[in-house]
PDB file of C-alpha atoms in Angstrom:
ATOM      1  CA  VAL A   1      -0.920   3.394 -21.767  1.00 59.00           C
ATOM      2  CA  LEU A   2       0.225   2.474 -18.027  1.00 60.00           C
ATOM      3  CA  ILE A   3       3.772   4.422 -18.821  1.00 65.00           C
ATOM      4  CA  ALA A   4       2.071   7.028 -20.617  1.00 72.00           C
ATOM      5  CA  SER A   5      -0.469   8.017 -17.803  1.00 68.00           C
ATOM      6  CA  PHE A   6       2.589   8.031 -15.265  1.00 66.00           C
ATOM      7  CA  LEU A   7       4.301  10.283 -17.315  1.00 70.00           C
ATOM      8  CA  LEU A   8       1.137  12.599 -18.077  1.00 72.00           C
ATOM      9  CA  VAL A   9       0.351  12.856 -14.025  1.00 69.00           C
ATOM     10  CA  SER A  10       4.030  13.428 -13.168  1.00 69.00           C
ATOM     11  CA  TYR A  11       4.053  16.061 -15.943  1.00 70.00           C
ATOM     12  CA  LEU A  12       0.927  17.739 -14.306  1.00 71.00           C
ATOM     13  CA  GLY A  13       2.770  17.648 -10.896  1.00 69.00           C
ATOM     14  CA  PHE A  14       0.538  14.844  -9.224  1.00 68.00           C
ATOM     15  CA  PRO A  15      -2.266  17.293  -8.825  1.00 70.00           C
ATOM     16  CA  ARG A  16      -4.960  16.883  -6.141  1.00 71.00           C
ATOM     17  CA  TYR A  17      -8.225  18.970  -6.429  1.00 73.00           C
ATOM     18  CA  SER A  18      -9.898  19.832  -3.074  1.00 77.00           C
ATOM     19  CA  GLY A  19     -12.456  22.268  -2.092  1.00 79.00           C
ATOM     20  CA  ASN A  20     -16.587  22.261  -1.327  1.00 81.00           C
ATOM     21  CA  ILE A  21     -19.592  21.716  -2.522  1.00 81.00           C
ATOM     22  CA  GLY A  22     -22.001  23.265  -0.300  1.00 81.00           C
ATOM     23  CA  ASN A  23     -21.405  21.929   3.065  1.00 79.00           C
ATOM     24  CA  LEU A  24     -19.264  19.163   1.796  1.00 76.00           C
ATOM     25  CA  ALA A  25     -15.426  19.081   1.520  1.00 74.00           C
ATOM     26  CA  TYR A  26     -13.906  17.002  -1.047  1.00 73.00           C
ATOM     27  CA  ASP A  27      -9.897  15.695  -1.288  1.00 72.00           C
ATOM     28  CA  PHE A  28      -9.342  14.197  -4.464  1.00 69.00           C
ATOM     29  CA  SER A  29      -5.905  12.899  -4.238  1.00 68.00           C
ATOM     30  CA  PHE A  30      -6.191   9.843  -6.801  1.00 65.00           C
ATOM     31  CA  PHE A  31      -3.420  11.319  -8.692  1.00 67.00           C
ATOM     32  CA  ARG A  32      -0.924  11.332  -5.875  1.00 69.00           C
ATOM     33  CA  SER A  33      -1.271   7.233  -5.747  1.00 70.00           C
ATOM     34  CA  LEU A  34      -2.004   6.765  -9.600  1.00 71.00           C
ATOM     35  CA  PRO A  35       1.895   5.870  -9.806  1.00 72.00           C
ATOM     36  CA  TYR A  36       1.924   3.128  -6.830  1.00 73.00           C
ATOM     37  CA  PHE A  37      -1.133   1.857  -8.272  1.00 75.00           C
ATOM     38  CA  LEU A  38       0.195   1.502 -11.939  1.00 75.00           C
ATOM     39  CA  THR A  39       3.147   0.072 -10.740  1.00 76.00           C
ATOM     40  CA  GLY A  40       1.361  -2.756  -8.639  1.00 77.00           C
ATOM     41  CA  VAL A  41      -0.615  -3.333 -11.674  1.00 78.00           C
ATOM     42  CA  LEU A  42       2.680  -3.800 -13.682  1.00 80.00           C
ATOM     43  CA  LEU A  43       4.380  -6.122 -11.395  1.00 79.00           C
ATOM     44  CA  GLY A  44       1.067  -7.922 -11.022  1.00 78.00           C
ATOM     45  CA  LEU A  45       1.385  -8.568 -14.699  1.00 80.00           C
ATOM     46  CA  TRP A  46       4.923  -9.277 -14.702  1.00 80.00           C
ATOM     47  CA  TYR A  47       4.236 -11.944 -11.996  1.00 77.00           C
ATOM     48  CA  ARG A  48       1.333 -13.696 -13.965  1.00 75.00           C
ATOM     49  CA  ARG A  49       3.687 -14.145 -17.478  1.00 80.00           C
ATOM     50  CA  PHE A  50       7.233 -14.496 -15.822  1.00 76.00           C
ATOM     51  CA  PRO A  51       7.141 -16.412 -12.301  1.00 74.00           C
ATOM     52  CA  PHE A  52      11.051 -16.155 -10.981  1.00 75.00           C
ATOM     53  CA  SER A  53      12.893 -19.194 -10.710  1.00 78.00           C
ATOM     54  CA  LYS A  54      13.039 -21.298  -7.547  1.00 80.00           C
ATOM     55  CA  ASN A  55      16.713 -21.177  -7.315  1.00 83.00           C
ATOM     56  CA  ILE A  56      16.810 -17.540  -6.721  1.00 84.00           C
ATOM     57  CA  GLN A  57      13.879 -17.324  -4.209  1.00 83.00           C
ATOM     58  CA  ASN A  58      15.480 -16.962  -0.687  1.00 86.00           C
ATOM     59  CA  GLY A  59      13.937 -15.884   2.740  1.00 83.00           C
ATOM     60  CA  ALA A  60      17.211 -13.171   3.172  1.00 85.00           C
ATOM     61  CA  TYR A  61      14.925 -10.898   0.589  1.00 84.00           C
ATOM     62  CA  LEU A  62      12.715 -10.199   3.623  1.00 83.00           C
ATOM     63  CA  SER A  63      15.706  -8.129   5.052  1.00 85.00           C
ATOM     64  CA  THR A  64      14.472  -5.332   2.648  1.00 86.00           C
ATOM     65  CA  LEU A  65      11.739  -4.471   4.882  1.00 83.00           C
ATOM     66  CA  ILE A  66      14.022  -2.464   6.600  1.00 84.00           C
ATOM     67  CA  LEU A  67      13.798  -0.155   3.980  1.00 82.00           C
ATOM     68  CA  LEU A  68      10.132   0.580   4.997  1.00 81.00           C
ATOM     69  CA  PRO A  69      11.299   2.911   7.669  1.00 81.00           C
ATOM     70  CA  LEU A  70      12.861   5.348   5.209  1.00 79.00           C
ATOM     71  CA  LEU A  71       9.480   6.037   3.733  1.00 81.00           C
ATOM     72  CA  PHE A  72       8.626   7.977   6.970  1.00 80.00           C
ATOM     73  CA  PRO A  73       9.818  11.757   6.463  1.00 81.00           C
ATOM     74  CA  ASP A  74      11.618  12.427   9.519  1.00 80.00           C
ATOM     75  CA  VAL A  75      13.601   9.151   9.261  1.00 82.00           C
ATOM     76  CA  PHE A  76      14.596   9.999   5.808  1.00 82.00           C
ATOM     77  CA  GLU A  77      15.520  13.219   6.529  1.00 84.00           C
ATOM     78  CA  TYR A  78      17.477  12.205   9.815  1.00 85.00           C
ATOM     79  CA  ILE A  79      19.461   9.611   7.557  1.00 85.00           C
ATOM     80  CA  PHE A  80      19.986  11.635   4.094  1.00 84.00           C
ATOM     81  CA  GLY A  81      19.858  15.391   5.266  1.00 87.00           C
ATOM     82  CA  TYR A  82      16.611  16.029   3.302  1.00 83.00           C
ATOM     83  CA  ARG A  83      12.990  15.567   3.666  1.00 83.00           C
ATOM     84  CA  HIS A  84      11.399  13.734   0.489  1.00 80.00           C
ATOM     85  CA  GLY A  85       7.973  14.684  -0.771  1.00 73.00           C
ATOM     86  CA  LEU A  86       6.261  11.615   0.421  1.00 71.00           C
ATOM     87  CA  TRP A  87       3.807  10.150  -2.410  1.00 68.00           C
ATOM     88  CA  GLN A  88       5.008  12.400  -4.894  1.00 69.00           C
ATOM     89  CA  ASP A  89       8.900  11.648  -4.585  1.00 74.00           C
ATOM     90  CA  LEU A  90      10.084   8.974  -6.988  1.00 72.00           C
ATOM     91  CA  ASN A  91      12.660   7.856  -4.312  1.00 76.00           C
ATOM     92  CA  VAL A  92       9.568   6.398  -2.411  1.00 77.00           C
ATOM     93  CA  LEU A  93       8.018   5.096  -5.163  1.00 76.00           C
ATOM     94  CA  VAL A  94      11.777   2.955  -5.815  1.00 80.00           C
ATOM     95  CA  ILE A  95      11.804   1.786  -2.365  1.00 82.00           C
ATOM     96  CA  ILE A  96       7.979   0.855  -2.284  1.00 80.00           C
ATOM     97  CA  THR A  97       8.899  -1.399  -5.592  1.00 81.00           C
ATOM     98  CA  ILE A  98      12.014  -2.846  -3.961  1.00 85.00           C
ATOM     99  CA  VAL A  99      10.641  -4.151  -0.964  1.00 85.00           C
ATOM    100  CA  PHE A 100       7.124  -5.385  -3.272  1.00 83.00           C
ATOM    101  CA  ILE A 101       9.478  -7.350  -5.705  1.00 83.00           C
ATOM    102  CA  CYS A 102      11.687  -8.811  -3.134  1.00 84.00           C
ATOM    103  CA  PHE A 103       8.513  -9.882  -0.862  1.00 81.00           C
ATOM    104  CA  VAL A 104       6.337 -10.879  -3.475  1.00 80.00           C
ATOM    105  CA  PHE A 105       8.592 -12.431  -6.216  1.00 82.00           C
ATOM    106  CA  LEU A 106      11.993 -13.639  -4.099  1.00 83.00           C
ATOM    107  CA  THR A 107      10.716 -14.805  -0.961  1.00 84.00           C
ATOM    108  CA  PRO A 108       9.477 -18.025  -0.531  1.00 84.00           C
ATOM    109  CA  LYS A 109       5.914 -18.577  -0.584  1.00 81.00           C
ATOM    110  CA  ASN A 110       6.278 -21.581   2.320  1.00 83.00           C
ATOM    111  CA  HIS A 111       8.664 -18.907   4.500  1.00 83.00           C
ATOM    112  CA  TRP A 112       7.781 -19.267   7.988  1.00 84.00           C
ATOM    113  CA  ILE A 113       7.777 -15.354   8.363  1.00 78.00           C
ATOM    114  CA  VAL A 114       5.047 -14.965   5.602  1.00 77.00           C
ATOM    115  CA  ALA A 115       3.360 -18.644   5.703  1.00 82.00           C
ATOM    116  CA  ASN A 116       1.815 -18.654   9.236  1.00 86.00           C
ATOM    117  CA  PRO A 117      -1.945 -17.398  10.465  1.00 91.00           C
ATOM    118  CA  VAL A 118      -0.666 -13.849  11.354  1.00 90.00           C
ATOM    119  CA  GLY A 119       0.758 -13.643   7.676  1.00 83.00           C
ATOM    120  CA  ASN A 120      -2.396 -14.935   6.604  1.00 86.00           C
ATOM    121  CA  PHE A 121      -4.547 -12.553   8.208  1.00 92.00           C
ATOM    122  CA  LEU A 122      -2.731  -9.763   7.428  1.00 89.00           C
ATOM    123  CA  GLY A 123      -2.779 -10.588   3.801  1.00 85.00           C
ATOM    124  CA  LYS A 124      -6.472 -11.128   3.918  1.00 90.00           C
ATOM    125  CA  ILE A 125      -6.990  -7.861   5.425  1.00 94.00           C
ATOM    126  CA  SER A 126      -4.593  -6.055   3.277  1.00 88.00           C
ATOM    127  CA  TYR A 127      -6.710  -4.328   0.533  1.00 85.00           C
ATOM    128  CA  SER A 128      -8.835  -3.186   3.257  1.00 90.00           C
ATOM    129  CA  VAL A 129      -6.014  -1.479   5.218  1.00 90.00           C
ATOM    130  CA  TYR A 130      -4.785   0.241   2.464  1.00 84.00           C
ATOM    131  CA  LEU A 131      -8.222   1.381   1.759  1.00 84.00           C
ATOM    132  CA  LEU A 132      -9.104   2.534   5.071  1.00 88.00           C
ATOM    133  CA  HIS A 133      -5.972   3.203   6.849  1.00 86.00           C
ATOM    134  CA  MET A 134      -5.792   7.323   5.882  1.00 82.00           C
ATOM    135  CA  PRO A 135      -9.337   7.981   7.164  1.00 85.00           C
ATOM    136  CA  VAL A 136      -8.470   6.454  10.437  1.00 87.00           C
ATOM    137  CA  LEU A 137      -4.943   7.930  10.360  1.00 83.00           C
ATOM    138  CA  ARG A 138      -7.077  11.572   9.782  1.00 81.00           C
ATOM    139  CA  HIS A 139      -9.422  10.526  13.112  1.00 79.00           C
ATOM    140  CA  PHE A 140      -6.523   9.945  15.551  1.00 77.00           C
ATOM    141  CA  LYS A 141      -4.245  12.908  14.181  1.00 74.00           C
ATOM    142  CA  GLU A 142      -4.570  14.925  17.056  1.00 70.00           C
ATOM    143  CA  LEU A 143      -3.943  12.086  19.625  1.00 70.00           C
ATOM    144  CA  GLY A 144      -0.543  11.543  17.801  1.00 66.00           C
ATOM    145  CA  LYS A 145       0.696  15.070  18.728  1.00 71.00           C
ATOM    146  CA  ASN A 146       0.669  14.743  22.536  1.00 76.00           C
ATOM    147  CA  ASN A 147       1.262  10.991  22.616  1.00 74.00           C
ATOM    148  CA  PRO A 148       2.985   9.461  19.827  1.00 73.00           C
ATOM    149  CA  GLU A 149       3.497   5.722  21.312  1.00 77.00           C
ATOM    150  CA  LEU A 150      -0.430   5.541  22.102  1.00 80.00           C
ATOM    151  CA  TYR A 151      -1.079   6.998  18.848  1.00 82.00           C
ATOM    152  CA  LEU A 152       0.487   4.420  16.760  1.00 80.00           C
ATOM    153  CA  LEU A 153      -0.843   1.549  19.068  1.00 86.00           C
ATOM    154  CA  LEU A 154      -4.502   2.920  18.684  1.00 87.00           C
ATOM    155  CA  PHE A 155      -3.803   3.472  14.746  1.00 87.00           C
ATOM    156  CA  LEU A 156      -2.584   0.069  14.089  1.00 90.00           C
ATOM    157  CA  ALA A 157      -5.220  -1.752  16.331  1.00 93.00           C
ATOM    158  CA  CYS A 158      -8.144   0.424  14.843  1.00 93.00           C
ATOM    159  CA  THR A 159      -7.147  -0.082  11.459  1.00 94.00           C
ATOM    160  CA  THR A 160      -6.783  -3.938  11.937  1.00 96.00           C
ATOM    161  CA  ILE A 161     -10.101  -4.107  13.313  1.00 96.00           C
ATOM    162  CA  ILE A 162     -11.591  -1.666  10.547  1.00 95.00           C
ATOM    163  CA  ALA A 163     -10.143  -3.473   8.006  1.00 95.00           C
ATOM    164  CA  TYR A 164     -11.124  -7.142   9.105  1.00 97.00           C
ATOM    165  CA  PHE A 165     -14.501  -6.081   9.579  1.00 96.00           C
ATOM    166  CA  SER A 166     -14.880  -4.677   5.843  1.00 95.00           C
ATOM    167  CA  TYR A 167     -13.333  -7.625   4.663  1.00 95.00           C
ATOM    168  CA  LEU A 168     -15.862  -9.840   6.103  1.00 96.00           C
ATOM    169  CA  LEU A 169     -18.748  -7.952   5.994  1.00 95.00           C
ATOM    170  CA  ILE A 170     -17.722  -6.093   2.294  1.00 93.00           C
ATOM    171  CA  GLU A 171     -14.536  -7.734   0.481  1.00 91.00           C
ATOM    172  CA  LYS A 172     -15.313 -11.163   1.281  1.00 91.00           C
ATOM    173  CA  PRO A 173     -19.287 -11.246   0.027  1.00 92.00           C
ATOM    174  CA  LEU A 174     -18.545  -9.074  -2.664  1.00 89.00           C
ATOM    175  CA  ARG A 175     -15.623 -11.765  -3.949  1.00 84.00           C
ATOM    176  CA  ALA A 176     -18.127 -14.540  -3.599  1.00 85.00           C
ATOM    177  CA  TYR A 177     -20.645 -12.630  -5.590  1.00 84.00           C
ATOM    178  CA  PHE A 178     -18.581 -12.026  -8.438  1.00 80.00           C
ATOM    179  CA  ASN A 179     -17.110 -15.527  -8.663  1.00 77.00           C
ATOM    180  CA  LEU A 180     -20.480 -17.084  -8.748  1.00 70.00           C
ATOM    181  CA  SER A 181     -21.567 -14.588 -11.432  1.00 66.00           C
ATOM    182  CA  LEU A 182     -18.640 -15.396 -13.629  1.00 63.00           C
ATOM    183  CA  ILE A 183     -19.260 -19.070 -13.192  1.00 65.00           C
ATOM    184  CA  HIS A 184     -23.054 -18.146 -14.899  1.00 60.00           C
ATOM    185  CA  ILE A 185     -21.698 -16.387 -17.680  1.00 55.00           C
TER     186      ILE A 185
END
């Protein structure tokens, strides 16, 4: 089902529906990120059923994080000579998948880069960051044209703060509620 969904969305060209209903603008780009979601689901299922041997886990796999700057179209274009299609590009999906597999499956869970208070904090708020980074990015977009360094710092700080409060006020209470609900079933 997951592979068929990916192929269908790919065949349709990762449609993005946007427009206005009265004075309310909408931008539905779910299909653009669906391949990443489906890949995450597949990797999550794989992680639970087929754990990697501790013998092949090594901190050196964290070096794949240097691939992440390739996701920025300007960096990619500078290095390879063409601009990728960001979320619609299979190369980007492959890079993210490689980094994810190395980070989650092949890095020891007690590695000092991952197992520390900062890493734990970022892990806790990561889902909120994932959900909320785009609205923050859009809010500060104009600032980025004139002062990219300040823009990056503000973007990272605001995203972290908003994600933290989202985690505290929404995600954590809902997780506790659903865990309690499941116990009573």
